[in-house]
Backbone as JSON, one array per atom type, in Angstrom:
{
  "sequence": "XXXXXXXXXXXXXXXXXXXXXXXXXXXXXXXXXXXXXXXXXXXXXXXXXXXXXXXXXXXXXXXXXXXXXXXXXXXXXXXXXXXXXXXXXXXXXXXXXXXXXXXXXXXXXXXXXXXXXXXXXXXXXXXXXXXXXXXXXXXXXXXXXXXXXXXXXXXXXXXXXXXXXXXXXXXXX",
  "N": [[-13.65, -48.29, 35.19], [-11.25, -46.91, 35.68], [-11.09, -46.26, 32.84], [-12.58, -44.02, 32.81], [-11.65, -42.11, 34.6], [-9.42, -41.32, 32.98], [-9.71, -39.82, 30.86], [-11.23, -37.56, 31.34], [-8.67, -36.14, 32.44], [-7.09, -36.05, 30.07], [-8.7, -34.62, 28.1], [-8.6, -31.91, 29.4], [-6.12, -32.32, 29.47], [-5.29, -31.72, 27.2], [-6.74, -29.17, 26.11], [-5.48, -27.9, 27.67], [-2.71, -27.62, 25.93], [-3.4, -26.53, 23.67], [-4.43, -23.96, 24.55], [-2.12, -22.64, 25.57], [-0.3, -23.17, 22.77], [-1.64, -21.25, 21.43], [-1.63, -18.97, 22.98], [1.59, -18.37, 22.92], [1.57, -18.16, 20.11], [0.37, -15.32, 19.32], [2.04, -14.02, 21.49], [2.64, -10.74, 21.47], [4.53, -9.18, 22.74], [7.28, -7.42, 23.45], [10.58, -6.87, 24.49], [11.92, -4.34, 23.28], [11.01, -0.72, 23.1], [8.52, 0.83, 21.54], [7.93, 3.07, 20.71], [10.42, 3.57, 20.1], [11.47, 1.7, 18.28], [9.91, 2.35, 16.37], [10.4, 3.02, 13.13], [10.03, 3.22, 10.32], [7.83, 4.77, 8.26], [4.45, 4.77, 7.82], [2.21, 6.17, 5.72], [3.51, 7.4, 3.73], [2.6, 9.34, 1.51], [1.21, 11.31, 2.98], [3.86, 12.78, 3.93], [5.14, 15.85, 3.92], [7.47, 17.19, 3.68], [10.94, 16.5, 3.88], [14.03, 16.72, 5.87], [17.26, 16.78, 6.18], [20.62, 16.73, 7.4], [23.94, 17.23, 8.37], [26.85, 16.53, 10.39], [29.23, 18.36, 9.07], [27.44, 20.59, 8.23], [26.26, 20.93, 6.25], [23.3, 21.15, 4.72], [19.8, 19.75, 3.99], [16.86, 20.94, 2.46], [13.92, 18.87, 1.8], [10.85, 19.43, -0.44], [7.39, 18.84, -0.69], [5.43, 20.42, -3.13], [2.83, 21.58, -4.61], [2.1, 20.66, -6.65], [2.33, 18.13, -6.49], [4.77, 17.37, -7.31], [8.84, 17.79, -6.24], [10.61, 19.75, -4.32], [13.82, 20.81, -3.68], [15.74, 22.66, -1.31], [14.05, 24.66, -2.0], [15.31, 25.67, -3.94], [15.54, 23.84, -6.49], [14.43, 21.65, -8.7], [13.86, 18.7, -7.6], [14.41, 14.86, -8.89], [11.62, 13.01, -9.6], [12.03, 10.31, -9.41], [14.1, 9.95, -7.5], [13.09, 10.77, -5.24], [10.97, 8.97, -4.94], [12.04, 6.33, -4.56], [13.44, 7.05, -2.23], [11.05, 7.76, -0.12], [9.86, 5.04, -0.34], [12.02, 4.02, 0.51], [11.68, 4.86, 3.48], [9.3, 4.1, 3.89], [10.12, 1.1, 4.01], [11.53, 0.41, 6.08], [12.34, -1.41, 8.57], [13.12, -2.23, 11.93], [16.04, -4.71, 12.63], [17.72, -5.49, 14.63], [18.58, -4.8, 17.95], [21.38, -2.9, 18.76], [24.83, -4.4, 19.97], [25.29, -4.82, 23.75], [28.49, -4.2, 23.5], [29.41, -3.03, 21.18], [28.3, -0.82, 21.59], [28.78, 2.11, 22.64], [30.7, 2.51, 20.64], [29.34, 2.91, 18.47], [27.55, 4.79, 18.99], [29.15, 6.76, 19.9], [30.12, 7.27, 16.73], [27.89, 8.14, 15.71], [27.57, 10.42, 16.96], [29.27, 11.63, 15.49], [29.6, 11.03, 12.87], [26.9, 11.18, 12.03], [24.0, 11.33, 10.23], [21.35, 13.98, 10.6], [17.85, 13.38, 10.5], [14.81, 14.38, 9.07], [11.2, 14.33, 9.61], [8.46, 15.35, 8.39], [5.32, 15.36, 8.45], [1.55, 16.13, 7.29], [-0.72, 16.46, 8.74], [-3.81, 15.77, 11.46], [-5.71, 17.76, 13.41], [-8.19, 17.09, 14.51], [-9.22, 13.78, 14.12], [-11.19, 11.73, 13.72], [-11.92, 8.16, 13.68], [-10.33, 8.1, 11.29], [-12.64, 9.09, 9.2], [-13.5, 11.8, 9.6], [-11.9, 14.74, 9.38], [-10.12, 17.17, 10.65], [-9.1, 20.36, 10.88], [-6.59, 20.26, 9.48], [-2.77, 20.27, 9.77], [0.8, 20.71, 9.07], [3.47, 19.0, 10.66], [6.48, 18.04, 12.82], [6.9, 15.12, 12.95], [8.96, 12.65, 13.23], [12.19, 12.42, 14.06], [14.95, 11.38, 13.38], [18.86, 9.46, 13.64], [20.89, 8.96, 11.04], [23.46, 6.42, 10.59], [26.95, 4.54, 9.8], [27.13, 1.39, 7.74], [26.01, -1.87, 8.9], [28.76, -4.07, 9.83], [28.41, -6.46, 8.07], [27.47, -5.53, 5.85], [24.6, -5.51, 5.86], [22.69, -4.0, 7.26], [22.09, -0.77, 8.89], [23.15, 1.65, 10.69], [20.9, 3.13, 13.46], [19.52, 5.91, 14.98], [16.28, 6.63, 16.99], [15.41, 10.04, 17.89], [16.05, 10.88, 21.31], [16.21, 8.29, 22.45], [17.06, 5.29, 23.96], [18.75, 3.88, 23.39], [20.87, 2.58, 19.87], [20.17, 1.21, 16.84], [20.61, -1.69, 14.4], [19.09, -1.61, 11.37], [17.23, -2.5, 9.09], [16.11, -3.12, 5.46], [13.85, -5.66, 5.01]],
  "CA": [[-13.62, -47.13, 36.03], [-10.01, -46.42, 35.49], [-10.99, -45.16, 31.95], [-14.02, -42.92, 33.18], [-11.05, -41.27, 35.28], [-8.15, -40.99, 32.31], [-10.8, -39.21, 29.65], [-11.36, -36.25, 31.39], [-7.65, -35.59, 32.11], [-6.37, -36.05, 28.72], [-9.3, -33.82, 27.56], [-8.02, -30.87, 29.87], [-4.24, -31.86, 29.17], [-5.3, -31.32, 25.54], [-7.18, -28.12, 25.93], [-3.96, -26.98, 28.34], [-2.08, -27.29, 25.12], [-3.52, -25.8, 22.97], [-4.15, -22.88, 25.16], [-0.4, -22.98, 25.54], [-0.08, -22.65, 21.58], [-2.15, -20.06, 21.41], [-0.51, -17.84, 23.64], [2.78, -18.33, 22.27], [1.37, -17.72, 18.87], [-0.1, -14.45, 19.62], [2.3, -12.88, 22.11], [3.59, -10.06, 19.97], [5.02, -8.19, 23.74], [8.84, -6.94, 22.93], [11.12, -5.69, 25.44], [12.24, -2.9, 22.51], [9.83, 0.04, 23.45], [7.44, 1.15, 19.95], [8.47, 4.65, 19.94], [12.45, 4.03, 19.25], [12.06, 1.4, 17.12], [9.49, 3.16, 14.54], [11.51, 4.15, 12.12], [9.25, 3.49, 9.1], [6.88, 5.9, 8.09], [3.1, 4.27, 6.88], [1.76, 6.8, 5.22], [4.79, 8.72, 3.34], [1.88, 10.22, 0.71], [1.26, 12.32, 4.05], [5.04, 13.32, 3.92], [5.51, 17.29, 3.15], [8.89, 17.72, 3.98], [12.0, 15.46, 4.79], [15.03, 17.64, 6.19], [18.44, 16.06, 6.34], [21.56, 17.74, 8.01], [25.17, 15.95, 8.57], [27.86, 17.39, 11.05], [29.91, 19.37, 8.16], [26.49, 21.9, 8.11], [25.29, 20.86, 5.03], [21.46, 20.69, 4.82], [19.05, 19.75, 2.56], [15.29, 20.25, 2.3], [12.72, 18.34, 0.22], [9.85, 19.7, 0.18], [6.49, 18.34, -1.53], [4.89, 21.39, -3.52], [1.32, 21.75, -4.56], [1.92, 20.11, -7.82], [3.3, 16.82, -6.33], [6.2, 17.39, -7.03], [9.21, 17.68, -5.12], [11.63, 20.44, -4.59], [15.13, 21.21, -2.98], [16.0, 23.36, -0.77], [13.01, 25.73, -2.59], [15.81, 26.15, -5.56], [15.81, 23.19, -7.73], [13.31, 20.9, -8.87], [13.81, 17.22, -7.0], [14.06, 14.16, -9.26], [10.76, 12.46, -8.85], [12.5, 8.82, -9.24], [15.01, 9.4, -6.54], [12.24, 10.62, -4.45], [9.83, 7.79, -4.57], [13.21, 5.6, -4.08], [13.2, 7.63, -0.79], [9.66, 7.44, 0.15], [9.7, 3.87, -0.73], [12.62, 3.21, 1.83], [11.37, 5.37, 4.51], [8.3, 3.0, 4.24], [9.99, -0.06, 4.5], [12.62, 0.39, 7.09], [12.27, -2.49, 10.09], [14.81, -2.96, 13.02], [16.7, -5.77, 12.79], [18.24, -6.15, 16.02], [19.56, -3.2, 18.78], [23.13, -2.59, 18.81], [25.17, -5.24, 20.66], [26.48, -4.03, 24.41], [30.45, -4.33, 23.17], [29.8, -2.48, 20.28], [27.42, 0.56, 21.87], [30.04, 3.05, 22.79], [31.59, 2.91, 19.41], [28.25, 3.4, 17.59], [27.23, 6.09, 19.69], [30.44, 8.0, 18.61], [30.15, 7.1, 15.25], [26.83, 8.73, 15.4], [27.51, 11.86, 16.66], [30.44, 12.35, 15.0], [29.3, 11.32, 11.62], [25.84, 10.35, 11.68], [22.6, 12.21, 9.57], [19.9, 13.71, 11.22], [16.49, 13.23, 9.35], [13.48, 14.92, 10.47], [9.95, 14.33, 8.55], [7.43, 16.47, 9.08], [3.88, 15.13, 7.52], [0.18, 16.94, 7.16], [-1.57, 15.92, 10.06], [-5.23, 16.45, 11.28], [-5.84, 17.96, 14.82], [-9.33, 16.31, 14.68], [-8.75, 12.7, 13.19], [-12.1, 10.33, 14.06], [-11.74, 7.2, 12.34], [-10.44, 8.37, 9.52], [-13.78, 9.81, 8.52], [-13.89, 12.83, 10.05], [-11.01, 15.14, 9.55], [-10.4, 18.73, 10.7], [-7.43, 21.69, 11.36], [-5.15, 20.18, 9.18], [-1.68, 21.07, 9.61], [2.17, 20.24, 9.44], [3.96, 18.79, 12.05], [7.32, 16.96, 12.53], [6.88, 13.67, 13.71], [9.91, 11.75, 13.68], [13.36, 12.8, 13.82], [16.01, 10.11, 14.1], [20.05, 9.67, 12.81], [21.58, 7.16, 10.5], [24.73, 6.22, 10.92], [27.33, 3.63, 9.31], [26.58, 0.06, 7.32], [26.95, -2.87, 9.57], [29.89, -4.94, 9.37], [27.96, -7.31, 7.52], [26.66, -4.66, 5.19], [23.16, -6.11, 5.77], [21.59, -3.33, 7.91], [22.51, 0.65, 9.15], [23.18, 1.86, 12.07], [20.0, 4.05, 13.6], [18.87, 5.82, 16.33], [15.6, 7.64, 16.88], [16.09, 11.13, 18.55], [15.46, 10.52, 22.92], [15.58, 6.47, 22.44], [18.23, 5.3, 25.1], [20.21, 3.14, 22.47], [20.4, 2.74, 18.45], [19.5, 0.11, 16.47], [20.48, -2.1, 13.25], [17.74, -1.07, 10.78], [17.78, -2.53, 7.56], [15.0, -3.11, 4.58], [13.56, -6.65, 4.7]],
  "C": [[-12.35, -46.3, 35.77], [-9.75, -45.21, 33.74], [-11.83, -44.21, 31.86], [-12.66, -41.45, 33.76], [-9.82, -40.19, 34.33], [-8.74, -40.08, 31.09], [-10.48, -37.67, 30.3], [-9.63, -35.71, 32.12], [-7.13, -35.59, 31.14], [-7.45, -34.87, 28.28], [-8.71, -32.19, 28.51], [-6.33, -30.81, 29.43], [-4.56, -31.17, 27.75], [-5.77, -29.65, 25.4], [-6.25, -27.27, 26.73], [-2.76, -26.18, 27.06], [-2.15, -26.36, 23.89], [-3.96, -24.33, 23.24], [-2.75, -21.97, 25.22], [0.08, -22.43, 24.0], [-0.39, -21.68, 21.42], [-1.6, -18.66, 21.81], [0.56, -17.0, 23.25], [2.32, -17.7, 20.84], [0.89, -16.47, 18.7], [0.66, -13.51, 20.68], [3.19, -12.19, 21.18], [4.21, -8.46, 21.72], [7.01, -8.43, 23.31], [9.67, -6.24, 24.25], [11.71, -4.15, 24.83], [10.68, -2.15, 22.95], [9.8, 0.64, 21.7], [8.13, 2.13, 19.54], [10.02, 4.67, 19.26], [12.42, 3.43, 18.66], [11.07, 1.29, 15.9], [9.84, 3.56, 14.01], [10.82, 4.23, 10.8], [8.01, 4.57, 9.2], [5.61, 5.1, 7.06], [2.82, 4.79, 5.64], [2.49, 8.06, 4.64], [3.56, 9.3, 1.88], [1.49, 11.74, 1.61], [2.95, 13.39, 4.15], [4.99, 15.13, 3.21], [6.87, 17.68, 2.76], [10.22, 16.66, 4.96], [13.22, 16.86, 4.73], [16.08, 16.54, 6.68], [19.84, 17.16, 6.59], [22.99, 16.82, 8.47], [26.17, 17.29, 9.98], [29.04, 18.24, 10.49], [28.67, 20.4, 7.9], [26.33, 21.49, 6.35], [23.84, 20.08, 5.0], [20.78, 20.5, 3.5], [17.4, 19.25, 2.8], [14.64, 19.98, 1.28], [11.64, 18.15, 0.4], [8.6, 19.28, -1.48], [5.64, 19.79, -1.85], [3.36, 20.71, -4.12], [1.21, 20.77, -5.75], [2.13, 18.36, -7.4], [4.2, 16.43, -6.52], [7.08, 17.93, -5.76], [10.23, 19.14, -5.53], [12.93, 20.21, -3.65], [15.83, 22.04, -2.59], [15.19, 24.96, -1.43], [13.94, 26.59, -3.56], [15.21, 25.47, -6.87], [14.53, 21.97, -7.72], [13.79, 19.24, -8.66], [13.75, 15.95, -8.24], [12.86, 13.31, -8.53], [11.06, 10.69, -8.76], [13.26, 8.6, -7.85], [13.72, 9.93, -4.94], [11.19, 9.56, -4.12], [10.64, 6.42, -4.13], [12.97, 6.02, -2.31], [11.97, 7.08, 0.3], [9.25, 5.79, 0.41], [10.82, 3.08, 1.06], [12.42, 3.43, 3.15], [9.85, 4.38, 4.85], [8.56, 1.43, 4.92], [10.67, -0.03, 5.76], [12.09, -0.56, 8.36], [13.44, -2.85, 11.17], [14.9, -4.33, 13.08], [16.83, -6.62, 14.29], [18.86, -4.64, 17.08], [21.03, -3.81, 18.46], [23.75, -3.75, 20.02], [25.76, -3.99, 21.58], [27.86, -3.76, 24.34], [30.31, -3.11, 22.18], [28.91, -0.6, 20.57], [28.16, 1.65, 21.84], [30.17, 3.76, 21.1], [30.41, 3.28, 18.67], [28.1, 4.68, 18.29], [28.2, 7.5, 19.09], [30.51, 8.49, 17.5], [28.89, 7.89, 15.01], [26.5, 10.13, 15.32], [28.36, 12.72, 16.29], [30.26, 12.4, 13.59], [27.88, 11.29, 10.96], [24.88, 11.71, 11.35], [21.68, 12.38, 10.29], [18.95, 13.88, 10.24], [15.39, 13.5, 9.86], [12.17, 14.9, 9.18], [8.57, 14.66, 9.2], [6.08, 16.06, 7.5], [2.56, 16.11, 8.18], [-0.36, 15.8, 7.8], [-2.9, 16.3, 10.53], [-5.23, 16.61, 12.97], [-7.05, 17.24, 15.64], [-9.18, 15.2, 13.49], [-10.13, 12.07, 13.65], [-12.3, 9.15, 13.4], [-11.51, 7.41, 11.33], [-11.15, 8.82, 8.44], [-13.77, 11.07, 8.35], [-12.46, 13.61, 10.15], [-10.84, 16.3, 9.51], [-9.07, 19.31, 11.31], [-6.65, 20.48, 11.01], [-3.61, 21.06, 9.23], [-0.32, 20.46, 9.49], [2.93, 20.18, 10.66], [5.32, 17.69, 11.51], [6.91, 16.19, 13.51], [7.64, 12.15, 13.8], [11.18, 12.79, 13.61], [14.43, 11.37, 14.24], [17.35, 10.07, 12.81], [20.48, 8.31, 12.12], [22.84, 7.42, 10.23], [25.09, 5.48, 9.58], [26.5, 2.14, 8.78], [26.92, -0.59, 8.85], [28.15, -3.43, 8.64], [29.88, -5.82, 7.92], [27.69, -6.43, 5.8], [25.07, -5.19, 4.77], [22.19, -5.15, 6.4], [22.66, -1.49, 8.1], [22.53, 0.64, 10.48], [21.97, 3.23, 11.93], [19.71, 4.56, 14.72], [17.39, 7.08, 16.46], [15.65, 8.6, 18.22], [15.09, 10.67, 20.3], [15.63, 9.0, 22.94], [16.85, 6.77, 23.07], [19.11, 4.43, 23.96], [19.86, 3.17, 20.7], [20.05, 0.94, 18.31], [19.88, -0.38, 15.2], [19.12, -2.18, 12.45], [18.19, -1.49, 9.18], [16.27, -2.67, 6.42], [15.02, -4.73, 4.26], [13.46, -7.1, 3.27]]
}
């Protein structure tokens, strides 16, 4: 009788646990919120135009022309190596870790005293339906965010995307 009784709790402890695994293995909830720490860009073939600007007023646009190539500032004709370098890192980019509270302040400073803004503006569809169906294309910016200093470490950057309440170590896995 005693083992009629010990069966069907071990069979629930067991199916507790692995419920339990499951869970854990699958929660992908973050207290970082999505929007500040997207900093990569999927689909940089979509890219038209990256715009970069520092706090000495020097700008620089690079803009994707009809040919697929790239230009600069609509003078000079863009290396297409250091652009796909570009493209390439704007793809991978992943946050590391946010900014430690000790060190916030001083990033913050550092950001808007020396830090790049970067604004990328891709061809977008006003009507998107699964990916099938696509209509009123047009250009739009859809990120803007600044990069700062290396870390300490020189393992990541300092980042922040434009409205996010703090920055972020951002480096390329």
């Amino acid at each position: 009788m005693k083992k009629n009784k010990l069966i069907p709790l071990l069979i629930l402890l067991f199916i507790l646990i692995i419920l339990a695994i499951y869970l854990i293995a699958t929660n992908k909830s973050s207290t970082l919120k999505k929007e500040y720490v997207n900093f990569a860009i999927q689909d940089t073939n979509s890219i038209m135009q990256i715009f970069l600007a520092d706090k000495n007023n020097n700008k620089v646009t690079l803009k994707r022309n009809d040919n697929n190539s790239w230009s600069v500032n609509n003078k000079f004709l863009a290396s297409q190596d250091q652009i796909n370098i570009l493209l390439k890192t704007l793809h991978l980019l992943e946050v590391q870790a946010p900014v430690a509270k000790a060190a916030y302040n001083n990033i913050i400073r550092q950001l808007a005293a020396r830090g790049i803004k970067v604004e990328i503006y891709q061809y977008k569809y006003r009507i998107n339906l699964f990916n099938y169906i696509k209509l009123f294309p047009h250009i739009t910016k859809t990120k803007t965010f600044y990069v700062g200093d290396h870390t300490p470490t020189y393992i990541g950057t300092y980042m922040m995307i434009e409205n996010a309440d703090a920055p972020y170590v951002v480096n390329i896995p």
